[in-house]
Amino acid sequence: MIKNIPNIKHTDSGNFFLLAGPCAIEGEEIAMKIAERIVQITDKLEIPFIFKGSYRKANRSRLDSFAGIGDEKALKILKKVSDTFGVPTVTDIHTAEEAAIAAAYVDVLQIPAFLCRQTDLLVAAAATGKVVNIKKGQFLSAESMKFAVNKVRESGNNQVILTDRGNMFGYQDMIIDYRGIPVMQENNCPVVLDITHSLQQPNQTSGVTGGRPELIETVAKAGIAVGVDGIFIETHPDPANAKSDGANMLHLDYLEDLLTKLVAIRKVINQF
């Protein structure tokens, strides 16, 4: 199914596929800079790549948190990334009305974790005919995600990806249950591990989500060893000053080294 995504490359390499980019589209210049670098790395390592960027951040802890630069402006930037670098793009949608709007600009529609049970949203995403990436709610079991998958498939769309982003561990931490990866793969759809969001520390008293970016490599290595089909990494050239989720993003300068290690692990895993 991944091979059917427009403009995706290196699908015969035997590598995992990668969804990566900034948390939010902050502007054209920085989005193009990030995309260019990731394309260079993934072409070198022969990793199938989908550029990720949220055109709107609807789920923020505080009213004064960055929510976006404007829907149409951000969606046009995503389209420019795709046209310029010849790669597919993915973005979040939050309401049923957004599905058709975003589908005019991107190749994959992503359902945020907090919204993964919203029937109208799943049905609307399915109706666009685009690939639908459903992020598992941190409050749900891996087994329960079959119902979200079925909502999309029963709406006439078999192009579904599931993404694990960890489970709530108390009030202010996340933990990954790697047993959930093969469980979700039983739905006969690709399963992605969202590395960076799994390392969030939500519900901080400041109203700004924290994170453990120093564990990105550890979590990513474990995910590849378990056999995930793809990985999701938010990356930025200056995480400390990113407008959203900077606390858990990977510095762009570290991405090539990480992916090189993950490709090496994948080659070993493919032997079994």
mmCIF file of N, CA and C in Angstrom, residues 75 93 98-107 109 128 130:
data_model
loop_
_atom_site.group_PDB
_atom_site.id
_atom_site.type_symbol
_atom_site.label_atom_id
_atom_site.label_comp_id
_atom_site.label_asym_id
_atom_site.label_seq_id
_atom_site.Cartn_x
_atom_site.Cartn_y
_atom_site.Cartn_z
ATOM 1 N N LEU A 75 -0.968 25.122 3.958
ATOM 2 C CA LEU A 75 -1.239 24.033 3.008
ATOM 3 C C LEU A 75 -0.522 24.274 1.676
ATOM 4 N N ILE A 93 -5.624 16.474 10.268
ATOM 5 C CA ILE A 93 -6.923 17.142 10.146
ATOM 6 C C ILE A 93 -7.661 16.949 11.468
ATOM 7 N N GLU A 98 -12.460 19.584 7.364
ATOM 8 C CA GLU A 98 -11.077 19.810 6.937
ATOM 9 C C GLU A 98 -10.573 18.741 5.973
ATOM 10 N N ALA A 99 -11.208 17.581 5.955
ATOM 11 C CA ALA A 99 -10.671 16.450 5.192
ATOM 12 C C ALA A 99 -10.518 16.783 3.712
ATOM 13 N N ALA A 100 -11.574 17.232 3.089
ATOM 14 C CA ALA A 100 -11.516 17.528 1.652
ATOM 15 C C ALA A 100 -10.604 18.721 1.371
ATOM 16 N N ILE A 101 -10.577 19.693 2.286
ATOM 17 C CA ILE A 101 -9.715 20.865 2.091
ATOM 18 C C ILE A 101 -8.249 20.450 2.079
ATOM 19 N N ALA A 102 -7.823 19.694 3.092
ATOM 20 C CA ALA A 102 -6.424 19.269 3.174
ATOM 21 C C ALA A 102 -6.071 18.294 2.051
ATOM 22 N N ALA A 103 -7.017 17.451 1.674
ATOM 23 C CA ALA A 103 -6.759 16.446 0.636
ATOM 24 C C ALA A 103 -6.412 17.072 -0.709
ATOM 25 N N ALA A 104 -6.797 18.308 -0.911
ATOM 26 C CA ALA A 104 -6.467 19.000 -2.163
ATOM 27 C C ALA A 104 -4.995 19.382 -2.226
ATOM 28 N N TYR A 105 -4.290 19.309 -1.098
ATOM 29 C CA TYR A 105 -2.899 19.750 -1.036
ATOM 30 C C TYR A 105 -1.914 18.648 -0.670
ATOM 31 N N VAL A 106 -2.346 17.621 0.068
ATOM 32 C CA VAL A 106 -1.420 16.615 0.582
ATOM 33 C C VAL A 106 -1.822 15.216 0.135
ATOM 34 N N ASP A 107 -0.924 14.270 0.369
ATOM 35 C CA ASP A 107 -1.129 12.893 -0.090
ATOM 36 C C ASP A 107 -1.644 11.960 0.991
ATOM 37 N N LEU A 109 -3.608 11.888 4.888
ATOM 38 C CA LEU A 109 -4.309 12.604 5.944
ATOM 39 C C LEU A 109 -4.059 11.897 7.266
ATOM 40 N N THR A 128 -12.109 10.884 1.012
ATOM 41 C CA THR A 128 -11.213 11.603 0.099
ATOM 42 C C THR A 128 -10.433 10.657 -0.806
ATOM 43 N N LYS A 130 -7.685 9.375 0.010
ATOM 44 C CA LYS A 130 -6.280 9.482 0.386
ATOM 45 C C LYS A 130 -5.907 8.385 1.391
#
